[in-house]
Coordinates of C-alpha atoms and ligand atoms in Angstrom, one line a residue:
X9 CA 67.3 -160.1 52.2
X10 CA 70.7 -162.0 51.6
X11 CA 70.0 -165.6 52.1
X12 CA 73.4 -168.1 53.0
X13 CA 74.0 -171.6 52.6
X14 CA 75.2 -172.9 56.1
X15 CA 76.9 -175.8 55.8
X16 CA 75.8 -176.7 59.6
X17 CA 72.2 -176.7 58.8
X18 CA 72.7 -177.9 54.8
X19 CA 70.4 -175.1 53.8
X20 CA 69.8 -172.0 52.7
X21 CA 69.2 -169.4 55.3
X22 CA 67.9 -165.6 55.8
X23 CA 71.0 -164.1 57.0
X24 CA 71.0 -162.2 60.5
X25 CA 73.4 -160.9 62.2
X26 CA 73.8 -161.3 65.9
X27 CA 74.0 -157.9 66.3
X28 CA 72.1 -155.7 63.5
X29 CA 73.8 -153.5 61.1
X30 CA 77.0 -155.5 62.4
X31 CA 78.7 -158.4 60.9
X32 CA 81.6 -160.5 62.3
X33 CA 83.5 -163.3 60.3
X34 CA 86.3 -165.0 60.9
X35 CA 88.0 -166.9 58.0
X36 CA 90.6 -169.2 58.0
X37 CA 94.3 -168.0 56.7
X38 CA 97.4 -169.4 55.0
X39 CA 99.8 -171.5 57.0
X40 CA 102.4 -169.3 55.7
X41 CA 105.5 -171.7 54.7
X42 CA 105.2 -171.4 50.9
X43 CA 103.5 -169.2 48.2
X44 CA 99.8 -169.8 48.1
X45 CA 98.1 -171.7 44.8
X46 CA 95.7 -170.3 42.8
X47 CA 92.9 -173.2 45.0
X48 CA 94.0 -171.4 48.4
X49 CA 93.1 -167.8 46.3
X50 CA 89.7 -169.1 45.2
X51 CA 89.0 -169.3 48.9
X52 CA 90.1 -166.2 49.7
X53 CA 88.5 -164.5 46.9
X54 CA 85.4 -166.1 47.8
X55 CA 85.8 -164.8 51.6
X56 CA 86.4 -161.0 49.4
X57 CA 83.0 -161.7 47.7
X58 CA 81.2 -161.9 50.9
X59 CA 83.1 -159.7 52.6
X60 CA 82.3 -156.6 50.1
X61 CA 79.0 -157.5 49.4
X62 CA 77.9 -157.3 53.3
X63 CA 79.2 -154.0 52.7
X64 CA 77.6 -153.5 49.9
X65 CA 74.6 -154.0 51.8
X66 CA 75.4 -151.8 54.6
X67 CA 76.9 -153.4 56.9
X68 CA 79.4 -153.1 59.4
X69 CA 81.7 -155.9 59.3
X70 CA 84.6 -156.8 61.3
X71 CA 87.3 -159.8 59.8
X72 CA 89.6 -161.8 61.2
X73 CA 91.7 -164.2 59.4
X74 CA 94.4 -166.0 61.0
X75 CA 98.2 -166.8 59.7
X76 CA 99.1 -170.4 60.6
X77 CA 102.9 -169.8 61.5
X78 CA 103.6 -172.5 63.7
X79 CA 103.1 -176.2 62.4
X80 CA 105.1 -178.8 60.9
X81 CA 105.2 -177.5 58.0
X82 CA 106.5 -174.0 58.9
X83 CA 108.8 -175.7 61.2
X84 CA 110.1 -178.2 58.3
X85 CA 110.2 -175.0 56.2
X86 CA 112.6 -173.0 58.7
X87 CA 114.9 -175.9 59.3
X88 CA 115.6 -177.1 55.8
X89 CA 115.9 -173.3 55.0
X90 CA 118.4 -173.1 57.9
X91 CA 116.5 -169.8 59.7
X92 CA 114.7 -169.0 62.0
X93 CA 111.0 -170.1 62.3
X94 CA 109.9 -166.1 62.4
X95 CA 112.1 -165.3 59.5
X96 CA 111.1 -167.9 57.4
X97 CA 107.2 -167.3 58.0
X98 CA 107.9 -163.8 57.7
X99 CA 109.0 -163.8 54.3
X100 CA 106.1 -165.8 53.5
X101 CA 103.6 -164.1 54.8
X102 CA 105.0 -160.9 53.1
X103 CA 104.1 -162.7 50.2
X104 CA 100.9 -163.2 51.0
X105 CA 100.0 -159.9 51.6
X106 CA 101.7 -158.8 48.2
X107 CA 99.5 -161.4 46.3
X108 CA 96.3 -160.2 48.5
X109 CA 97.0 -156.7 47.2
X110 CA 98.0 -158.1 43.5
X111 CA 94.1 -160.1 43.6
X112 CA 92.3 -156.7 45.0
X113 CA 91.4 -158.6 48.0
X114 CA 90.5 -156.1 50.8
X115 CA 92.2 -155.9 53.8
X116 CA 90.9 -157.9 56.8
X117 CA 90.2 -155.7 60.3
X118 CA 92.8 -158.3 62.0
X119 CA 95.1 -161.0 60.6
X120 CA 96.7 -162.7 64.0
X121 CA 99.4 -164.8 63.9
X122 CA 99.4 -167.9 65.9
X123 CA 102.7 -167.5 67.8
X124 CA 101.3 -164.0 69.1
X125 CA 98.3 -166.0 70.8
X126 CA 100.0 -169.1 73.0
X127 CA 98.6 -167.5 76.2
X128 CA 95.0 -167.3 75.0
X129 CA 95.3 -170.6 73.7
X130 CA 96.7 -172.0 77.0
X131 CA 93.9 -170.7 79.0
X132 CA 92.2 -172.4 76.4
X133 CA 93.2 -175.5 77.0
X134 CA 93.2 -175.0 80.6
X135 CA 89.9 -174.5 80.5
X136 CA 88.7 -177.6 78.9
X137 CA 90.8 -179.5 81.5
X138 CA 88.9 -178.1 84.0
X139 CA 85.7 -179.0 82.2
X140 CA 86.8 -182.3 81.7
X141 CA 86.8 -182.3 77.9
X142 CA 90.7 -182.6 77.9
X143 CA 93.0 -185.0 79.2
X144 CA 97.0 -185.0 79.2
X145 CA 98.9 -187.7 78.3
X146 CA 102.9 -187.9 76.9
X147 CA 103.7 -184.7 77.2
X148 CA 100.4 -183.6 75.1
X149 CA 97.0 -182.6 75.9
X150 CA 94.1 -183.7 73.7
X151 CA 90.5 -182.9 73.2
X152 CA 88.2 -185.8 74.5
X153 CA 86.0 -186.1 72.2
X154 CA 83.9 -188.5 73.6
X155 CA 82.7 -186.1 76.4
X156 CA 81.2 -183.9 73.2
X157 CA 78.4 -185.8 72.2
X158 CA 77.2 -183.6 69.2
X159 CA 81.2 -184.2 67.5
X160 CA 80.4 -184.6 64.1
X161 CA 77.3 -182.5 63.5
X162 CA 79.2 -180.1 60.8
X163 CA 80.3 -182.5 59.0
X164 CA 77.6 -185.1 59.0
X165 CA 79.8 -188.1 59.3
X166 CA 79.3 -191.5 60.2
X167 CA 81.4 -192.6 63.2
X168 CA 82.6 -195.2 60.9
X169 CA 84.1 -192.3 58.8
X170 CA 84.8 -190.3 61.8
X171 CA 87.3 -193.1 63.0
X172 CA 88.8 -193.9 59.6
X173 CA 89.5 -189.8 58.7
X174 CA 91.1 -189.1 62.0
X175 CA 92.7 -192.4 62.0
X176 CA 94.2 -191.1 58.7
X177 CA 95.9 -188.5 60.2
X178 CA 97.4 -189.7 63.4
X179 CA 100.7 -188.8 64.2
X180 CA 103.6 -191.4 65.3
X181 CA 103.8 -189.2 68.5
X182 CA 100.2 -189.4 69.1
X183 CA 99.6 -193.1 70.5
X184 CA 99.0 -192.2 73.8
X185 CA 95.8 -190.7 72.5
X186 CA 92.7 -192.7 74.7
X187 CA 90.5 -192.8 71.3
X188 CA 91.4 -192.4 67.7
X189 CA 89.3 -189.4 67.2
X190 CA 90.9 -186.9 69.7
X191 CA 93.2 -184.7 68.3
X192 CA 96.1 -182.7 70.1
X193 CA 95.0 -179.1 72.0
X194 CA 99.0 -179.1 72.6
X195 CA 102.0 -181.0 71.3
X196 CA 104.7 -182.1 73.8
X197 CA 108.2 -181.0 72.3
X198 CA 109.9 -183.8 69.8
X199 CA 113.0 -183.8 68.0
X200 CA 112.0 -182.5 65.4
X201 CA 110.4 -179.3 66.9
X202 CA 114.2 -178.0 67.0
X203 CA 114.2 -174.7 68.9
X204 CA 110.4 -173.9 68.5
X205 CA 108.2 -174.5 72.0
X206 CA 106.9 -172.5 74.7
X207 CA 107.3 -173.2 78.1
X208 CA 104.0 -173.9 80.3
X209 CA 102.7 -175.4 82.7
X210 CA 101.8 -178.6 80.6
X211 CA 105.5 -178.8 79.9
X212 CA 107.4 -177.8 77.1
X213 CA 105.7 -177.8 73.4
X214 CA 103.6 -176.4 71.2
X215 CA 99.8 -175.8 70.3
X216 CA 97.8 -177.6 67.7
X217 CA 96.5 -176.3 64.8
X218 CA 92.8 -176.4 65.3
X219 CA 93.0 -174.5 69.1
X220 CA 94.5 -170.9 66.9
X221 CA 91.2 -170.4 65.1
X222 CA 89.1 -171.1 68.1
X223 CA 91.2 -169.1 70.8
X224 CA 91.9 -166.2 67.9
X225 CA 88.2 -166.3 66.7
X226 CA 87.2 -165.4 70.9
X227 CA 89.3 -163.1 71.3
X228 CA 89.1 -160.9 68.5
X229 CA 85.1 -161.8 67.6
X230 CA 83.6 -162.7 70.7
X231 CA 80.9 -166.0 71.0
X232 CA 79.0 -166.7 68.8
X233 CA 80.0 -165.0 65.7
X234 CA 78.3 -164.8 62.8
X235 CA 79.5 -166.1 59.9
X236 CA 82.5 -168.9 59.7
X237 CA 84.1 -169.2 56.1
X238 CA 86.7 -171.3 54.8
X239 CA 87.3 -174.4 51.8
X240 CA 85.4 -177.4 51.9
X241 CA 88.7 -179.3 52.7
X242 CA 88.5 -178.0 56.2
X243 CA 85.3 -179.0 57.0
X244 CA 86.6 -182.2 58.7
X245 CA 88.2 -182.4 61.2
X246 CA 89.6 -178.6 61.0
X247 CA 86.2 -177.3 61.7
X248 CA 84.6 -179.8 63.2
X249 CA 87.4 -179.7 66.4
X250 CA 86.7 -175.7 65.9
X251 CA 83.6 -176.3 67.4
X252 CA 84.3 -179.4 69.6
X253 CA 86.9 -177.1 71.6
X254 CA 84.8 -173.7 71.3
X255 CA 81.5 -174.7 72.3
X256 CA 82.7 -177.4 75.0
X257 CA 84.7 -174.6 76.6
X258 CA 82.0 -171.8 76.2
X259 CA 78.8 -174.1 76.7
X260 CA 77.5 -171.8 73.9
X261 CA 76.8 -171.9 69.7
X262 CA 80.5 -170.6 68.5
X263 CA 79.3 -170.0 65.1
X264 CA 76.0 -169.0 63.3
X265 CA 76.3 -169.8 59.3
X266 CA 79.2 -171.7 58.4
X267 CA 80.0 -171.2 54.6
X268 CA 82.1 -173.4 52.6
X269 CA 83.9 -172.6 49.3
X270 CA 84.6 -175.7 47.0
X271 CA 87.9 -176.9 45.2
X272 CA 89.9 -175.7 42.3
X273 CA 90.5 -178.1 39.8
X274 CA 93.0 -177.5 36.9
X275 CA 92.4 -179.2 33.8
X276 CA 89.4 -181.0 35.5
X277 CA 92.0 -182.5 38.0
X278 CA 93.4 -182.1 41.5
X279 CA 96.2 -179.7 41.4
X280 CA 99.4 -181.3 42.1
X281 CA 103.2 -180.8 41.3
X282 CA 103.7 -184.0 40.3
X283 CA 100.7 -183.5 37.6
X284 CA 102.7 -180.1 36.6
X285 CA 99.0 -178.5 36.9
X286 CA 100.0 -176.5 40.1
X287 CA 100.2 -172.9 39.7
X288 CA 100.7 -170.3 42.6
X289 CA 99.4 -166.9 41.9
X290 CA 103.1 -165.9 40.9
X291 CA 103.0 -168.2 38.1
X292 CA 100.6 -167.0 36.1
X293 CA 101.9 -163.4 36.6
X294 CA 104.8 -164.3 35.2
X295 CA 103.4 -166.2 32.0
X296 CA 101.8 -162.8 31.3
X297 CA 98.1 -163.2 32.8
X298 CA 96.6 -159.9 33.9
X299 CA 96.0 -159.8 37.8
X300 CA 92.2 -158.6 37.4
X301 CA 91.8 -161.4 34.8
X302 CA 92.8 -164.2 37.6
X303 CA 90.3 -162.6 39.9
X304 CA 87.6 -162.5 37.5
X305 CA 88.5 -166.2 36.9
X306 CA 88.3 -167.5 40.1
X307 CA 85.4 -165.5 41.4
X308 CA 83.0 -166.0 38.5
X309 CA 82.5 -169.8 39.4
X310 CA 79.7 -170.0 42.1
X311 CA 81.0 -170.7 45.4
X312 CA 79.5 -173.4 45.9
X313 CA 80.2 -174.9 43.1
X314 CA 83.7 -176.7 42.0
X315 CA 85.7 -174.7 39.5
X316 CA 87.2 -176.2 36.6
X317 CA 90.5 -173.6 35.9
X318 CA 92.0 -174.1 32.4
X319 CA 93.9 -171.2 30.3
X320 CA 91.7 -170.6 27.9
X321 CA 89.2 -170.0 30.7
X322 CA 91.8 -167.2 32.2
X323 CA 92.0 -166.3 28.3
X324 CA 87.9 -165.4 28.4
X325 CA 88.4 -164.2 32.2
X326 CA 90.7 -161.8 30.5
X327 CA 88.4 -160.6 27.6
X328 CA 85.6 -160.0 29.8
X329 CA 87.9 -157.7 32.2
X330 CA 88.5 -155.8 28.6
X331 CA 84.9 -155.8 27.9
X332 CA 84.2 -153.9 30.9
X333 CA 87.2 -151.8 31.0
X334 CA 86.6 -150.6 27.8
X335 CA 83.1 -150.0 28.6
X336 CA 84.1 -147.5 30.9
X337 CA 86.1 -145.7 28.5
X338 CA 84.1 -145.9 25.7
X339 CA 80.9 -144.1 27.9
X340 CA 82.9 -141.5 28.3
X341 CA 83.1 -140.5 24.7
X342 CA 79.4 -140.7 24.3
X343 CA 77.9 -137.9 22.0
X344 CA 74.2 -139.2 21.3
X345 CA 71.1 -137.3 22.2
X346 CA 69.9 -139.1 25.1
X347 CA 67.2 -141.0 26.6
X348 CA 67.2 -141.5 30.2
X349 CA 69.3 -144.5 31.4
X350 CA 67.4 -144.2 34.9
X351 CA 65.1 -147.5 34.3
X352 CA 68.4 -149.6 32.9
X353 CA 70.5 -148.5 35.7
X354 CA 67.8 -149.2 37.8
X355 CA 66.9 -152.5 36.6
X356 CA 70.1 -153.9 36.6
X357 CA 70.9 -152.8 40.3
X358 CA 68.1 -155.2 41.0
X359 CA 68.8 -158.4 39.1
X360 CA 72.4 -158.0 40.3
X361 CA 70.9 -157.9 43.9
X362 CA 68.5 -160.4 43.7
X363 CA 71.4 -162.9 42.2
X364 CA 73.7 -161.9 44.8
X365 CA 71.1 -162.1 47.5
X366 CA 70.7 -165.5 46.8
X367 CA 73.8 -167.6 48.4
X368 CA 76.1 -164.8 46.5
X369 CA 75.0 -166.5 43.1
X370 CA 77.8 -164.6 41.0
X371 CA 76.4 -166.2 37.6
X372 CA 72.8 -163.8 38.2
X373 CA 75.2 -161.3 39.1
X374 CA 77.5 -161.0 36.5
X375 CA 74.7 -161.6 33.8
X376 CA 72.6 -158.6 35.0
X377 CA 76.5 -156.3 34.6
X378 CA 76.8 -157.8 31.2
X379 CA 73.1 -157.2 30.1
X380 CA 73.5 -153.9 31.3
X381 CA 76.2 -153.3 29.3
X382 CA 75.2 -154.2 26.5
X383 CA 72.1 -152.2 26.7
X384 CA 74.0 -149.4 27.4
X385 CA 76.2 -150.3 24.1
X386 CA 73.1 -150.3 22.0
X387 CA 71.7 -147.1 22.6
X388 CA 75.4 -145.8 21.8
X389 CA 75.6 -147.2 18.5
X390 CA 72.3 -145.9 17.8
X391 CA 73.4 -142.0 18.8
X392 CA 71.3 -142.2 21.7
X393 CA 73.2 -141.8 24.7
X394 CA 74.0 -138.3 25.8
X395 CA 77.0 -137.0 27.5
X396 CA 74.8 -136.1 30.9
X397 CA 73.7 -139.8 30.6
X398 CA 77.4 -141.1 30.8
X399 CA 77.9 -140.3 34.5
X400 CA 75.3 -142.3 35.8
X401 CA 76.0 -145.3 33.9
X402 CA 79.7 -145.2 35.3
X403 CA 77.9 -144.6 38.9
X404 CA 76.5 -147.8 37.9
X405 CA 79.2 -149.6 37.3
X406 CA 81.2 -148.3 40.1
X407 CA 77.9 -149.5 42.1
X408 CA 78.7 -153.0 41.4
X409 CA 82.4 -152.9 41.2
X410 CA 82.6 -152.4 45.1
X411 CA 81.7 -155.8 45.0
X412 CA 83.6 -157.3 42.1
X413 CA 86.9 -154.9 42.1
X414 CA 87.7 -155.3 38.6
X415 CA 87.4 -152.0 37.0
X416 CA 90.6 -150.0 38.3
X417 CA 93.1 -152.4 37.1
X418 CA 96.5 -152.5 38.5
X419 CA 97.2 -153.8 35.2
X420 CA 96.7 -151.2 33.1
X421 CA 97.1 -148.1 35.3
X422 CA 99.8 -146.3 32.8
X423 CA 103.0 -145.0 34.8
X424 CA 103.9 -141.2 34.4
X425 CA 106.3 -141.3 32.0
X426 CA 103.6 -142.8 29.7
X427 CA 101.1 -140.2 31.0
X428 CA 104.0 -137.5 29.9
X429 CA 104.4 -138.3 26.5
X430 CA 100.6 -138.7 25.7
X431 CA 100.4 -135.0 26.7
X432 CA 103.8 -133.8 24.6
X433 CA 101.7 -135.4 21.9
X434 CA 98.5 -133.7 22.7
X435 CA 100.6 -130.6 22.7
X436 CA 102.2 -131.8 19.4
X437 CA 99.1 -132.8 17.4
X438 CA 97.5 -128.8 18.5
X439 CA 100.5 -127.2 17.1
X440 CA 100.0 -129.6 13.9
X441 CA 103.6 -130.8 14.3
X442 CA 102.3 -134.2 13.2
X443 CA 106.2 -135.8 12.7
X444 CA 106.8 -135.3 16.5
X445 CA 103.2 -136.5 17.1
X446 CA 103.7 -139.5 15.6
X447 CA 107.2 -140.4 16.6
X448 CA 105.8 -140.2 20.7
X449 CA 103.0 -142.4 19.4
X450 CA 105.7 -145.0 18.6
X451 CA 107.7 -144.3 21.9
X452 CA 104.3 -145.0 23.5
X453 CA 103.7 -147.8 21.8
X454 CA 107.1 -148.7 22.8
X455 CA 106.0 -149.0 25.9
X456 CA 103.0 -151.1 25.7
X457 CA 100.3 -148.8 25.1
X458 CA 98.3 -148.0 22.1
X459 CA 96.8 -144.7 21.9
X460 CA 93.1 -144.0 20.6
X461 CA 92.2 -140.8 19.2
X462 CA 88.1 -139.5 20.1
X463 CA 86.6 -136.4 19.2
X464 CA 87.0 -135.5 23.0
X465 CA 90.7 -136.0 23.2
X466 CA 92.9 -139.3 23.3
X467 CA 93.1 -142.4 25.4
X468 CA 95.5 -144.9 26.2
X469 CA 94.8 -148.8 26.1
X470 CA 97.3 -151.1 26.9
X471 CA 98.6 -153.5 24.3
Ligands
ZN503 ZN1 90.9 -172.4 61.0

């Protein structure tokens, strides 16, 4: 039984769906006006986790996550750029899908875009006017948060703190607001809004932030959903107002676990440019890290748990990738006379299970792969794994990779040309033309891979 921590509840919790076999989360996207940092990926490779291991468990499970596209900071974007708002967050989220694919993070069922949704969140808003939990002033309309009594029960604050983080965040434009703690459904057009607003009936503007995720979550998830996931940074307000304008609409739960990942530190520090510890995903590419060795890196931290990211951390990320990678390989060359490798297999499946079963704790996961492997190596040193036997170890290991999605590394897949030559020098090494066998060995190694010569033929590893 996979138990969750809900951050609404602050503990751990059997997980049920609302409707069994079926599981429906909705997790919050990029605002798409810039490449997203390695701390935004951790997220979203948390979100992956859960994701495939509901699967894993046989679920059904239906995802939404939404693209911000319309805020200040897409509209700042677009203007300094001198385009077009959809052209500049269309670039940007093509990059985001590029860097989803580079991470092996499966593809949600729905990724809506905020400027695709303005007339579900108008009747929205409309709605809460009509309720009374909305009032307009200045062009705006804001959520009343008064008339929501149980505002702040995600987040646990104080009203003291409640006051002094929204305070915090109040806009110039925003003084019409009745208290400091209601925040903007819809923003009346300024200045600096350009060319971006929609015509409606509570004038001319644009919506807030917080309203996509609550109109987008509806729409394509229903009320309530089941699980809610996101980083700890959007806890308050984001989420908090989530529910505010969500249940004071519905008069219903909008959300049954909320999980929460926590921050990315570099170098035990907050990212930040000015600190030159800021690294987007496109970085690291670029210094040479290996795509499957980021993702091992920033999922191997437990969720829950803050995550110190330093380069020699992504350097052991990387060698553990190897480890299993080769592992894979090297089971295929096995020659021993075997045992059965039913009760390993077996016994690993379940420590894996019960680690992951438990808040997704990837530490018990990972440990019960690694012990596995290294079983599995000892019996092959000692001649006692059979060919027959190798199959179901790499069933295995393909078992838990639905989960992790390490093992078939973009990486490392070798392009035809190299596949070419190592069969020329196949070819080659049968005729015993050993001088043309060894000069495509160089040409190979030319191109970054290193061929390894077993009894059952060669393979390629890349440099
Ligand atoms: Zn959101």
């Amino acid at each position: 039984m996979l138990r969750l921590y809900n951050t609404l509840t602050r503990a751990k919790e059997e997980f049920q769906p609302v409707h069994p076999g079926e599981v429906r989360i909705y997790t919050c996207g990029p605002t798409v006006y810039d490449y997203a940092h390695i701390g935004n990926f951790r997220a979203f490779v948390f979100a992956d986790i859960l994701r495939r291991y509901l699967i894993y468990k046989g679920y059904r499970v239906t995802q939404v996550m939404n693209l911000t596209d319309i805020d200040d900071k897409t509209i700042r974007g677009a203007r300094q750029a001198n385009t077009s708002l959809s052209d500049y967050v269309k670039f940007y989220s093509t990059a985001f899908f590029e860097d989803l694919q580079t991470l092996n993070i499966e593809r949600a069922e729905h990724y809506p875009a905020a400027t695709e949704h303005i007339p579900e969140m108008v009747a929205l808003i409309q709605r809460l006017l009509e309720r009374g939990y909305a009032y307009q002033a200045g062009g705006s309309v804001y959520f009343k948060v008064d008339a929501f009594p149980e505002y702040g029960k995600l987040s646990y604050l104080e009203e003291r703190q409640l006051q002094a983080g929204a305070s915090g965040r109040v806009d110039a434009d925003e003084y019409e607001k009745e208290d400091v703690r209601d925040f903007a459904l819809w923003k009346g057009w300024t200045e600096e809004d350009g060319d971006v607003y929609w015509e409606t009936e509570f004038g001319k503007g644009r919506p807030g932030w917080h309203l996509e995720c609550s109109a987008m979550s509806m729409k394509y998830l229903g009320t309530p959903i089941d699980i809610h996931a996101g980083g700890i940074d959007l806890v308050f307000p984001h989420h908090e107002n989530e529910i505010a304008q969500s249940e004071a609409a519905m008069g219903q739960r909008f959300v049954r676990y909320w999980v929460h990942c926590q921050h990315l530190l570099v170098n035990n520090q907050k990212m930040s440019k000015s600190l030159g510890n800021f690294y987007t995903l496109r970085d690291l590419l670029k210094q040479g890290h290996k795509a499957r060795a980021i993702r091992y890196s920033l999922l191997s931290t437990h969720y829950r748990q803050a995550q110190n990211f330093t380069l020699d951390g992504l350097a052991s990320a990387e060698a553990a990738v190897q480890r299993l990678q080769d592992f894979m390989a090297n089971v295929q060359t096995a020659e021993g006379t075997g045992t059965s490798v039913e009760g390993l297999s077996k016994r690993a499946t379940q420590q894996f299970e019960e680690g992951m079963d438990d808040d997704l704790n990837i530490s018990l996961g990972l440990a019960a792969i690694f012990e596995f492997v290294r079983d599995v190596n000892r019996l092959m040193a000692d001649g006692r794994l059979s060919r027959d036997n190798a199959p179901r170890v790499m069933a295995t290991m393909r078992q838990f990779d639905r989960v992790l999605g390490l093992l078939d590394d973009a990486d490392t897949a070798p392009d035809a040309d190299v596949e070419r030559l190592v069969q020329a020098r196949e070819q080659a090494r049968k005729r015993r033309d050993f001088a043309t066998a060894d000069r495509l060995r160089a040409e190979i190694t030319a191109l970054g891979y290193v061929i390894e010569d077993t009894p059952r033929g060669s393979r390629l590893k890349r440099l």
